[in-house]
Amino acid sequence: MSSPFARTALKAANLMRAGAPSTPKKGGGTSLNGEPRNDLIKKVLFDAPPRPPVRFSSEDMTRHETIERAWKLVRQQQKQAQEEGLAKKFEMMRKANAELEATSSQLFKHSQTKERHAVFPRQLRTLTDTPPKQVWNYREPAATPAPKA
Amino acid sequence: MSSFRIRSVPVRALDLGLLPKSSPIYHAALQIRAKSTASAVAEGSHRSNDLKKKQNNNNHSSESLTGNTTLAQAPVYTTGLSRLREHYTTSIQEDIMITSYRHHHKQKKQIPEGVKVELKGNKHLKPSPRASSSTEIPELVKIDVHCMMKEAITSKYNLLSGVMAIQSITGQTPEIIFAKKGVHNWKLRKGMPIGCRVTLKGDKMYQFLDKLVEVVLPKMKEWPGLPEGSGDGTGNIGMGFPPSALSLFPEIESNFDMYPRMTGFDITFNTTAYTNMDARLLMSGFNMPFQRSNTGAVRKESSAGEAKKADDSNLIEA
């Protein structure tokens, strides 16, 4: 499978296969509710042995802590920068609205009425690492938005 | 002959494993190291005491001979990219802030604390929306995936299939839901295991939503999209899936035969929006399709010149 979720699919499959007994039981094991697959699922969900605890030396511990704190710091800085940008844009929006209200009350009222079912366009594409197979054709007029296949 | 002197590095090279020096984590770690060394010099053995405390706490289970410490269950941060989270922060967050901006805040009647208000019917009080601000922007908080299986009434082992399916889909073990009270007509007794639920937050949530929107929903036959007016009134959107939808997930598609029973499930998107409008706007930003009525299309064409003829039911005063 070439899908980006192939890894999770394989993981699920491996989990199920790992839970299966290597040698078949003699004399017929108790299959829950007459379904041998339930036995396997129960084993995978509840009877799987827990992972052994990770043991760190004191050096490794300081190293791990430093990395964790550094990553937290990076995220904090990114978040702060982002929030600053948002605050600036919000302030511009507020000023523009205040100016419009002072200029013309009718236009301001018109600007404040919102469409109840306003949504992003269906053609909106989320960012991807690689470009799509079908490049967007700017020349052709978009007749009806085709459903994503 | 000019001597060639190698300048000594002022900061000791940090052994951060395979971390490249161009990464922001490396520089952040340098900052922390500089601060910690400064504080260590000032406070003496304060920091080492903290480390010792940690070791003592963890030594309940591990041997203290080697001085090794077991790692406590810390929150795991993925340093990999979360596609939809990035999409939200870079592409749609600002647009949502601007689109849902309301210049004058309609203050609803505030009920003083301690006063119990009973509404007619089974209605409940809704949280009143707050004024627009740059800090309160509609955002996706969590996704609840819930599955209730009627077959679990006859035998509780029928629930295992649903639990496994939901675990495969979401990557997180669901909790089993027991009946709060019995229903005689369905032969349901109180305390019976009847369903399972998992709450997804953070990266797992965005990954699940990504899967849904890119892989599962396009494959669903004759699904027109979420209803135009969907929402629970407080900014959350729910949707249900038939059992056939379970086979569309890539994790279950690969080993379809391992699941004895295919079950339907429902999903709730919990957002920080206060109104249905904002919640729908947010979800559409994640490529969640919504149905559109024909009057909307007509209105768009005529709104260029004839603003007065606009359909007033679809426009609301902000």
Tab-separated table of C-alpha atoms in Angstrom:
chain	number	residue	atom	x	y	z
A	1	MET	CA	0.000	0.000	0.000
A	2	SER	CA	1.343	3.362	-0.921
A	3	SER	CA	-1.030	5.299	1.352
A	4	PRO	CA	0.477	7.441	4.104
A	5	PHE	CA	-1.371	5.326	6.666
A	6	ALA	CA	0.305	2.110	5.574
A	7	ARG	CA	2.460	2.136	8.684
A	8	THR	CA	-0.463	2.187	11.093
A	9	ALA	CA	-2.185	-0.520	9.072
A	10	LEU	CA	0.879	-2.757	9.209
A	11	LYS	CA	1.218	-2.112	12.940
A	12	ALA	CA	-2.350	-3.260	13.539
A	13	ALA	CA	-1.801	-6.368	11.419
A	14	ASN	CA	1.464	-7.225	13.175
A	15	LEU	CA	-0.189	-6.799	16.554
A	16	MET	CA	-2.838	-9.314	15.655
A	17	ARG	CA	-0.350	-11.783	14.232
A	18	ALA	CA	1.916	-11.486	17.275
A	19	GLY	CA	-0.979	-12.418	19.541
A	20	ALA	CA	-1.680	-15.618	17.629
A	21	PRO	CA	-0.300	-18.798	19.219
A	22	SER	CA	2.711	-20.207	17.365
A	23	THR	CA	1.610	-23.802	17.881
A	24	PRO	CA	-2.056	-24.877	17.689
A	25	LYS	CA	-3.629	-25.808	21.018
A	26	LYS	CA	-4.328	-29.452	21.674
A	27	GLY	CA	-7.784	-30.574	22.639
A	28	GLY	CA	-9.414	-27.322	21.481
A	29	GLY	CA	-8.933	-24.202	23.618
A	30	THR	CA	-11.905	-22.306	25.082
A	31	SER	CA	-12.854	-19.863	22.318
A	32	LEU	CA	-14.932	-17.013	23.730
A	33	ASN	CA	-18.503	-17.108	22.553
A	34	GLY	CA	-17.589	-19.840	20.085
A	35	GLU	CA	-15.359	-17.463	18.153
A	36	PRO	CA	-11.627	-18.212	18.131
A	37	ARG	CA	-10.848	-14.702	16.897
A	38	ASN	CA	-12.285	-13.276	20.113
A	39	ASP	CA	-9.719	-15.284	22.043
A	40	LEU	CA	-6.950	-13.688	20.029
A	41	ILE	CA	-8.391	-10.187	20.442
A	42	LYS	CA	-8.767	-10.639	24.204
A	43	LYS	CA	-5.136	-11.740	24.403
A	44	VAL	CA	-3.936	-8.755	22.389
A	45	LEU	CA	-5.974	-6.231	24.356
A	46	PHE	CA	-5.727	-7.425	27.934
A	47	ASP	CA	-3.171	-10.214	28.265
A	48	ALA	CA	-0.287	-8.615	26.421
A	49	PRO	CA	2.734	-8.278	28.714
A	50	PRO	CA	3.599	-4.687	29.633
A	51	ARG	CA	6.735	-3.109	28.290
A	52	PRO	CA	9.721	-3.216	30.638
A	53	PRO	CA	10.459	0.139	32.257
A	54	VAL	CA	13.095	2.324	30.622
A	55	ARG	CA	16.158	2.609	32.775
A	56	PHE	CA	18.327	5.711	32.584
A	57	SER	CA	21.686	6.498	34.120
A	58	SER	CA	22.011	9.879	35.814
A	59	GLU	CA	23.862	11.241	32.777
A	60	ASP	CA	21.165	10.012	30.457
A	61	MET	CA	18.574	11.507	32.786
A	62	THR	CA	20.097	14.983	32.641
A	63	ARG	CA	20.448	14.634	28.913
A	64	HIS	CA	16.802	13.620	28.571
A	65	GLU	CA	15.642	16.430	30.840
A	66	THR	CA	17.670	19.001	28.943
A	67	ILE	CA	16.206	17.877	25.645
A	68	GLU	CA	12.675	17.903	27.029
A	69	ARG	CA	13.070	21.373	28.444
A	70	ALA	CA	14.691	22.617	25.247
A	71	TRP	CA	11.820	21.303	23.154
A	72	LYS	CA	9.316	22.898	25.528
A	73	LEU	CA	11.194	26.162	25.180
A	74	VAL	CA	11.092	25.963	21.400
A	75	ARG	CA	7.363	25.318	21.429
A	76	GLN	CA	6.831	28.156	23.879
A	77	GLN	CA	8.760	30.583	21.659
A	78	GLN	CA	6.838	29.499	18.583
A	79	LYS	CA	3.545	29.901	20.398
A	80	GLN	CA	4.513	33.350	21.673
A	81	ALA	CA	5.488	34.527	18.193
A	82	GLN	CA	2.247	33.215	16.792
A	83	GLU	CA	0.136	34.843	19.483
A	84	GLU	CA	1.860	38.174	18.886
A	85	GLY	CA	1.023	37.973	15.191
A	86	LEU	CA	-2.606	37.160	15.937
A	87	ALA	CA	-2.907	40.031	18.425
A	88	LYS	CA	-1.581	42.503	15.849
A	89	LYS	CA	-4.018	41.314	13.203
A	90	PHE	CA	-6.900	41.461	15.647
A	91	GLU	CA	-6.011	45.023	16.558
A	92	MET	CA	-6.007	46.009	12.871
A	93	MET	CA	-9.410	44.404	12.455
A	94	ARG	CA	-10.797	46.235	15.455
A	95	LYS	CA	-9.461	49.582	14.223
A	96	ALA	CA	-10.885	49.017	10.754
A	97	ASN	CA	-14.296	48.184	12.192
A	98	ALA	CA	-14.241	51.235	14.475
A	99	GLU	CA	-13.314	53.461	11.536
A	100	LEU	CA	-16.107	52.014	9.398
A	101	GLU	CA	-18.606	52.536	12.185
A	102	ALA	CA	-17.557	56.170	12.463
A	103	THR	CA	-17.689	56.654	8.683
A	104	SER	CA	-21.023	55.118	7.717
A	105	SER	CA	-23.517	53.382	9.982
A	106	GLN	CA	-25.328	51.684	7.068
A	107	LEU	CA	-22.147	50.179	5.667
A	108	PHE	CA	-21.106	49.126	9.135
A	109	LYS	CA	-24.434	47.376	9.726
A	110	HIS	CA	-24.090	45.637	6.363
A	111	SER	CA	-20.599	44.492	7.273
A	112	GLN	CA	-21.743	43.045	10.581
A	113	THR	CA	-24.482	40.830	9.093
A	114	LYS	CA	-22.996	37.387	8.726
A	115	GLU	CA	-23.953	34.497	6.531
A	116	ARG	CA	-25.214	31.705	8.726
A	117	HIS	CA	-23.742	28.923	6.634
A	118	ALA	CA	-20.393	30.443	5.776
A	119	VAL	CA	-17.808	27.716	5.314
A	120	PHE	CA	-14.415	27.396	3.718
A	121	PRO	CA	-14.590	26.372	0.051
A	122	ARG	CA	-14.499	22.665	-0.675
A	123	GLN	CA	-11.559	23.210	-3.008
A	124	LEU	CA	-9.393	24.151	-0.030
A	125	ARG	CA	-6.312	21.964	-0.049
A	126	THR	CA	-4.344	21.199	3.080
A	127	LEU	CA	-0.591	21.517	2.800
A	128	THR	CA	1.302	18.448	1.638
A	129	ASP	CA	4.945	17.536	1.318
A	130	THR	CA	4.678	16.854	-2.386
A	131	PRO	CA	2.577	18.490	-5.126
A	132	PRO	CA	-0.602	16.741	-6.317
A	133	LYS	CA	-0.806	14.440	-9.294
A	134	GLN	CA	-3.341	16.680	-10.995
A	135	VAL	CA	-2.141	20.251	-11.023
A	136	TRP	CA	-4.845	22.916	-10.688
A	137	ASN	CA	-5.841	24.252	-14.089
A	138	TYR	CA	-6.206	28.023	-13.855
A	139	ARG	CA	-7.383	28.475	-17.465
A	140	GLU	CA	-10.429	26.240	-17.294
A	141	PRO	CA	-13.416	27.727	-15.475
A	142	ALA	CA	-14.458	25.775	-12.371
A	143	ALA	CA	-17.940	24.546	-13.335
A	144	THR	CA	-19.010	22.545	-10.265
A	145	PRO	CA	-16.717	21.657	-7.389
A	146	ALA	CA	-16.005	17.964	-7.918
A	147	PRO	CA	-16.043	15.757	-4.834
A	148	LYS	CA	-12.595	14.705	-3.670
A	149	ALA	CA	-11.865	11.154	-4.763
B	1	MET	CA	55.428	32.319	9.853
B	2	SER	CA	51.955	33.162	10.999
B	3	SER	CA	50.759	30.819	13.684
B	4	PHE	CA	47.459	29.211	13.083
B	5	ARG	CA	45.556	29.217	16.310
B	6	ILE	CA	42.365	27.234	16.769
B	7	ARG	CA	40.006	29.277	18.882
B	8	SER	CA	38.637	27.300	21.798
B	9	VAL	CA	34.866	26.836	21.864
B	10	PRO	CA	33.427	28.889	24.782
B	11	VAL	CA	30.516	26.512	25.394
B	12	ARG	CA	31.188	22.879	26.039
B	13	ALA	CA	29.899	20.708	23.225
B	14	LEU	CA	26.564	19.296	24.317
B	15	ASP	CA	26.105	15.631	23.789
B	16	LEU	CA	22.544	15.652	22.565
B	17	GLY	CA	22.771	12.484	20.574
B	18	LEU	CA	22.135	12.821	16.887
B	19	LEU	CA	20.667	16.310	17.166
B	20	PRO	CA	21.986	18.491	14.362
B	21	LYS	CA	23.403	21.857	15.342
B	22	SER	CA	21.062	23.649	12.973
B	23	SER	CA	17.946	22.521	14.838
B	24	PRO	CA	16.172	24.986	17.151
B	25	ILE	CA	16.226	22.391	19.928
B	26	TYR	CA	20.024	22.557	20.032
B	27	HIS	CA	20.041	26.317	20.499
B	28	ALA	CA	17.313	26.143	23.083
B	29	ALA	CA	19.326	23.523	24.943
B	30	LEU	CA	22.334	25.841	24.865
B	31	GLN	CA	20.222	28.539	26.495
B	32	ILE	CA	19.063	26.161	29.178
B	33	ARG	CA	22.575	24.887	29.781
B	34	ALA	CA	23.861	28.450	30.154
B	35	LYS	CA	21.103	29.238	32.649
B	36	SER	CA	21.560	26.009	34.594
B	37	THR	CA	25.324	26.404	34.903
B	38	ALA	CA	24.829	29.973	36.099
B	39	SER	CA	22.268	28.884	38.650
B	40	ALA	CA	24.375	25.934	39.736
B	41	VAL	CA	27.280	28.242	40.474
B	42	ALA	CA	25.002	30.563	42.425
B	43	GLU	CA	23.009	28.031	44.374
B	44	GLY	CA	25.568	25.344	44.862
B	45	SER	CA	24.137	21.900	45.326
B	46	HIS	CA	20.482	22.876	44.933
B	47	ARG	CA	20.148	21.240	41.546
B	48	SER	CA	21.891	18.051	42.511
B	49	ASN	CA	19.495	17.719	45.428
B	50	ASP	CA	16.580	17.821	43.030
B	51	LEU	CA	18.055	15.029	41.009
B	52	LYS	CA	18.596	12.964	44.122
B	53	LYS	CA	14.957	13.452	45.089
B	54	LYS	CA	13.870	12.146	41.727
B	55	GLN	CA	16.049	9.103	42.104
B	56	ASN	CA	14.564	8.313	45.482
B	57	ASN	CA	11.041	8.470	44.114
B	58	ASN	CA	11.798	6.125	41.280
B	59	ASN	CA	13.740	3.648	43.335
B	60	HIS	CA	10.666	1.986	44.731
B	61	SER	CA	10.597	-0.439	41.887
B	62	SER	CA	14.134	-0.350	40.522
B	63	GLU	CA	17.337	-1.449	42.197
B	64	SER	CA	19.391	1.344	43.677
B	65	LEU	CA	22.706	-0.456	43.351
B	66	THR	CA	23.691	0.948	39.989
B	67	GLY	CA	22.016	4.310	40.629
B	68	ASN	CA	19.893	3.922	37.508
B	69	THR	CA	16.578	5.726	37.485
B	70	THR	CA	13.416	4.548	35.801
B	71	LEU	CA	11.809	7.075	33.577
B	72	ALA	CA	8.515	8.404	34.880
B	73	GLN	CA	5.549	8.577	32.527
B	74	ALA	CA	6.155	11.967	30.982
B	75	PRO	CA	3.985	13.404	28.205
B	76	VAL	CA	5.384	12.376	24.858
B	77	TYR	CA	5.914	15.205	22.411
B	78	THR	CA	6.276	14.218	18.810
B	79	THR	CA	8.863	16.278	17.031
B	80	GLY	CA	7.465	15.153	13.713
B	81	LEU	CA	5.073	17.275	11.714
B	82	SER	CA	1.374	17.249	12.493
B	83	ARG	CA	-0.096	18.118	9.140
B	84	LEU	CA	-3.523	19.358	10.161
B	85	ARG	CA	-2.234	21.208	13.213
B	86	GLU	CA	0.159	23.115	10.961
B	87	HIS	CA	-2.640	23.686	8.492
B	88	TYR	CA	-4.714	25.172	11.300
B	89	THR	CA	-2.031	27.466	12.678
B	90	THR	CA	-0.681	28.648	9.334
B	91	SER	CA	-3.654	28.642	6.999
B	92	ILE	CA	-7.036	28.832	8.660
B	93	GLN	CA	-6.655	30.221	12.188
B	94	GLU	CA	-6.361	33.857	11.113
B	95	ASP	CA	-9.199	33.537	8.621
B	96	ILE	CA	-11.427	32.094	11.320
B	97	MET	CA	-10.495	34.903	13.689
B	98	ILE	CA	-11.404	37.508	11.084
B	99	THR	CA	-14.562	35.785	9.840
B	100	SER	CA	-15.952	35.191	13.317
B	101	TYR	CA	-15.074	38.704	14.471
B	102	ARG	CA	-17.938	40.564	16.079
B	103	HIS	CA	-17.342	44.228	16.794
B	104	HIS	CA	-20.108	44.681	19.365
B	105	HIS	CA	-20.566	41.883	21.847
B	106	LYS	CA	-24.130	40.892	22.633
B	107	GLN	CA	-24.084	40.417	26.374
B	108	LYS	CA	-26.613	37.777	27.364
B	109	LYS	CA	-28.502	38.078	30.604
B	110	GLN	CA	-26.101	36.981	33.318
B	111	ILE	CA	-27.489	34.610	35.930
B	112	PRO	CA	-25.936	35.199	39.370
B	113	GLU	CA	-24.014	32.338	40.897
B	114	GLY	CA	-25.899	29.922	43.072
B	115	VAL	CA	-29.253	30.638	41.435
B	116	LYS	CA	-30.757	27.493	39.959
B	117	VAL	CA	-32.591	28.063	36.694
B	118	GLU	CA	-34.838	25.341	35.332
B	119	LEU	CA	-35.799	25.532	31.690
B	120	LYS	CA	-38.908	23.929	30.264
B	121	GLY	CA	-38.539	20.523	28.737
B	122	ASN	CA	-35.181	18.813	28.788
B	123	LYS	CA	-33.319	21.998	27.896
B	124	HIS	CA	-30.186	23.030	29.687
B	125	LEU	CA	-28.347	26.283	30.118
B	126	LYS	CA	-25.819	27.022	27.392
B	127	PRO	CA	-22.552	28.847	28.031
B	128	SER	CA	-22.870	32.392	26.739
B	129	PRO	CA	-20.443	33.401	23.994
B	130	ARG	CA	-17.644	35.772	24.870
B	131	ALA	CA	-16.486	38.872	23.043
B	132	SER	CA	-14.141	38.304	20.110
B	133	SER	CA	-10.479	38.310	21.034
B	134	SER	CA	-7.212	37.177	19.549
B	135	THR	CA	-6.749	34.611	22.321
B	136	GLU	CA	-10.151	32.944	21.989
B	137	ILE	CA	-10.334	31.592	18.479
B	138	PRO	CA	-12.391	28.496	17.632
B	139	GLU	CA	-10.042	25.537	17.833
B	140	LEU	CA	-10.460	21.769	17.788
B	141	VAL	CA	-9.910	20.460	21.312
B	142	LYS	CA	-10.736	16.750	21.225
B	143	ILE	CA	-12.444	14.044	19.216
B	144	ASP	CA	-14.578	11.447	21.000
B	145	VAL	CA	-15.011	8.142	19.184
B	146	HIS	CA	-17.805	6.118	20.741
B	147	CYS	CA	-19.185	2.716	19.851
B	148	MET	CA	-22.192	1.001	21.401
B	149	MET	CA	-22.869	-2.626	20.511
B	150	LYS	CA	-26.266	-4.171	21.110
B	151	GLU	CA	-24.774	-7.636	20.607
B	152	ALA	CA	-22.876	-7.147	23.868
B	153	ILE	CA	-26.157	-7.691	25.727
B	154	THR	CA	-26.302	-11.328	24.690
B	155	SER	CA	-22.603	-11.910	25.291
B	156	LYS	CA	-20.025	-9.446	26.575
B	157	TYR	CA	-17.331	-10.985	24.361
B	158	ASN	CA	-19.037	-9.523	21.332
B	159	LEU	CA	-17.753	-6.152	22.505
B	160	LEU	CA	-14.137	-7.214	21.996
B	161	SER	CA	-14.398	-6.768	18.250
B	162	GLY	CA	-15.566	-3.191	18.636
B	163	VAL	CA	-12.866	-2.384	21.171
B	164	MET	CA	-10.155	-3.794	18.911
B	165	ALA	CA	-11.525	-1.998	15.877
B	166	ILE	CA	-11.543	1.356	17.640
B	167	GLN	CA	-8.067	0.773	18.990
B	168	SER	CA	-6.794	0.007	15.510
B	169	ILE	CA	-8.408	3.108	14.066
B	170	THR	CA	-7.395	5.606	16.698
B	171	GLY	CA	-4.153	4.116	18.045
B	172	GLN	CA	-5.360	4.490	21.626
B	173	THR	CA	-6.962	1.904	23.897
B	174	PRO	CA	-10.623	2.719	24.482
B	175	GLU	CA	-12.285	2.579	27.875
B	176	ILE	CA	-15.242	0.253	28.237
B	177	ILE	CA	-18.571	1.834	29.089
B	178	PHE	CA	-20.895	0.081	31.507
B	179	ALA	CA	-24.633	0.662	31.536
B	180	LYS	CA	-25.686	3.285	34.050
B	181	LYS	CA	-29.177	1.875	34.396
B	182	GLY	CA	-31.015	-1.094	33.048
B	183	VAL	CA	-33.623	-1.130	30.309
B	184	HIS	CA	-35.989	-4.041	30.628
B	185	ASN	CA	-37.196	-4.017	27.003
B	186	TRP	CA	-33.683	-4.504	25.696
B	187	LYS	CA	-32.734	-6.946	28.465
B	188	LEU	CA	-30.038	-4.519	29.559
B	189	ARG	CA	-28.940	-4.682	33.202
B	190	LYS	CA	-27.128	-1.991	35.120
B	191	GLY	CA	-23.382	-2.417	35.041
B	192	MET	CA	-23.276	-4.426	31.824
B	193	PRO	CA	-20.400	-3.625	29.448
B	194	ILE	CA	-22.217	-2.188	26.461
B	195	GLY	CA	-19.862	0.148	24.609
B	196	CYS	CA	-16.448	1.675	24.365
B	197	ARG	CA	-15.149	5.208	24.010
B	198	VAL	CA	-11.826	6.845	23.316
B	199	THR	CA	-10.932	10.533	23.643
B	200	LEU	CA	-8.311	11.773	21.214
B	201	LYS	CA	-6.310	14.912	21.819
B	202	GLY	CA	-3.355	16.591	20.217
B	203	ASP	CA	-1.383	14.895	17.468
B	204	LYS	CA	-3.425	11.691	17.616
B	205	MET	CA	-6.563	13.701	17.134
B	206	TYR	CA	-5.213	15.503	14.087
B	207	GLN	CA	-3.952	12.270	12.599
B	208	PHE	CA	-7.331	10.605	13.048
B	209	LEU	CA	-9.113	13.586	11.501
B	210	ASP	CA	-6.640	13.533	8.635
B	211	LYS	CA	-7.392	9.855	7.993
B	212	LEU	CA	-11.104	10.515	8.134
B	213	VAL	CA	-11.093	13.424	5.747
B	214	GLU	CA	-8.567	12.151	3.219
B	215	VAL	CA	-9.273	8.425	3.107
B	216	VAL	CA	-12.573	7.411	4.668
B	217	LEU	CA	-15.089	10.131	3.798
B	218	PRO	CA	-14.262	10.266	0.084
B	219	LYS	CA	-14.761	6.503	-0.151
B	220	MET	CA	-18.185	6.600	1.490
B	221	LYS	CA	-20.829	6.093	-1.141
B	222	GLU	CA	-23.644	8.580	-1.411
B	223	TRP	CA	-22.640	10.616	1.577
B	224	PRO	CA	-23.604	14.213	0.818
B	225	GLY	CA	-21.739	15.786	3.685
B	226	LEU	CA	-22.719	16.964	7.120
B	227	PRO	CA	-26.120	18.683	7.402
B	228	GLU	CA	-26.081	22.416	6.809
B	229	GLY	CA	-27.310	23.266	10.265
B	230	SER	CA	-25.365	20.672	12.225
B	231	GLY	CA	-24.063	21.421	15.662
B	232	ASP	CA	-25.261	21.000	19.209
B	233	GLY	CA	-25.685	24.691	19.924
B	234	THR	CA	-22.527	25.003	22.004
B	235	GLY	CA	-19.942	24.593	19.276
B	236	ASN	CA	-19.598	20.821	18.991
B	237	ILE	CA	-20.412	18.709	15.955
B	238	GLY	CA	-21.315	15.044	15.984
B	239	MET	CA	-21.615	12.488	13.232
B	240	GLY	CA	-22.317	8.790	12.988
B	241	PHE	CA	-20.932	6.021	10.822
B	242	PRO	CA	-22.554	2.792	9.657
B	243	PRO	CA	-20.718	-0.526	10.081
B	244	SER	CA	-19.682	-0.428	6.430
B	245	ALA	CA	-17.576	2.661	7.127
B	246	LEU	CA	-15.312	0.682	9.448
B	247	SER	CA	-13.933	-1.341	6.562
B	248	LEU	CA	-12.801	1.846	4.806
B	249	PHE	CA	-10.145	2.613	7.401
B	250	PRO	CA	-6.710	1.455	6.210
B	251	GLU	CA	-5.931	-0.371	9.482
B	252	ILE	CA	-9.019	-2.543	9.179
B	253	GLU	CA	-8.972	-2.863	5.422
B	254	SER	CA	-5.662	-4.711	5.605
B	255	ASN	CA	-6.805	-7.477	7.961
B	256	PHE	CA	-10.550	-7.382	7.572
B	257	ASP	CA	-11.064	-11.051	8.480
B	258	MET	CA	-9.599	-10.708	11.944
B	259	TYR	CA	-12.625	-8.763	13.196
B	260	PRO	CA	-15.636	-10.986	13.943
B	261	ARG	CA	-18.170	-8.152	13.983
B	262	MET	CA	-18.286	-4.883	12.126
B	263	THR	CA	-19.881	-2.187	14.208
B	264	GLY	CA	-20.956	1.403	13.634
B	265	PHE	CA	-19.635	4.240	15.732
B	266	ASP	CA	-20.111	7.942	16.268
B	267	ILE	CA	-17.661	10.792	16.434
B	268	THR	CA	-17.959	14.089	18.296
B	269	PHE	CA	-15.773	17.043	17.421
B	270	ASN	CA	-15.344	19.162	20.509
B	271	THR	CA	-14.290	22.728	19.719
B	272	THR	CA	-13.791	25.953	21.627
B	273	ALA	CA	-16.422	27.656	19.451
B	274	TYR	CA	-19.571	28.934	21.157
B	275	THR	CA	-21.942	28.813	18.206
B	276	ASN	CA	-22.818	26.355	15.468
B	277	MET	CA	-21.678	28.837	12.831
B	278	ASP	CA	-18.163	29.029	14.195
B	279	ALA	CA	-17.936	25.273	14.696
B	280	ARG	CA	-18.994	24.600	11.108
B	281	LEU	CA	-16.540	27.185	9.823
B	282	LEU	CA	-13.748	25.529	11.760
B	283	MET	CA	-14.540	22.009	10.600
B	284	SER	CA	-14.905	23.093	6.970
B	285	GLY	CA	-11.380	24.459	7.254
B	286	PHE	CA	-10.260	20.879	7.881
B	287	ASN	CA	-11.949	19.822	4.616
B	288	MET	CA	-15.032	18.424	6.325
B	289	PRO	CA	-17.758	18.792	3.659
B	290	PHE	CA	-21.084	20.354	4.531
B	291	GLN	CA	-24.281	20.199	2.509
B	292	ARG	CA	-25.348	23.368	0.806
B	293	SER	CA	-28.894	24.314	-0.040
B	294	ASN	CA	-29.815	25.844	-3.401
B	295	THR	CA	-30.953	29.123	-1.894
B	296	GLY	CA	-27.372	29.759	-0.929
B	297	ALA	CA	-26.224	29.553	-4.542
B	298	VAL	CA	-28.999	31.871	-5.687
B	299	ARG	CA	-28.165	34.335	-2.967
B	300	LYS	CA	-24.501	34.514	-3.991
B	301	GLU	CA	-25.360	35.473	-7.541
B	302	SER	CA	-27.789	38.179	-6.570
B	303	SER	CA	-25.875	39.663	-3.685
B	304	ALA	CA	-23.640	41.634	-6.061
B	305	GLY	CA	-26.297	44.225	-6.897
B	306	GLU	CA	-29.359	43.447	-4.871
B	307	ALA	CA	-28.444	43.332	-1.243
B	308	LYS	CA	-31.988	44.063	-0.123
B	309	LYS	CA	-33.428	40.976	-1.758
B	310	ALA	CA	-31.121	38.731	0.233
B	311	ASP	CA	-32.699	35.874	2.097
B	312	ASP	CA	-32.918	37.254	5.612
B	313	SER	CA	-33.289	33.890	7.269
B	314	ASN	CA	-29.739	33.019	6.324
B	315	LEU	CA	-28.239	36.270	7.474
B	316	ILE	CA	-28.016	37.112	11.111
B	317	GLU	CA	-27.051	40.254	12.907
B	318	ALA	CA	-23.706	39.911	14.519
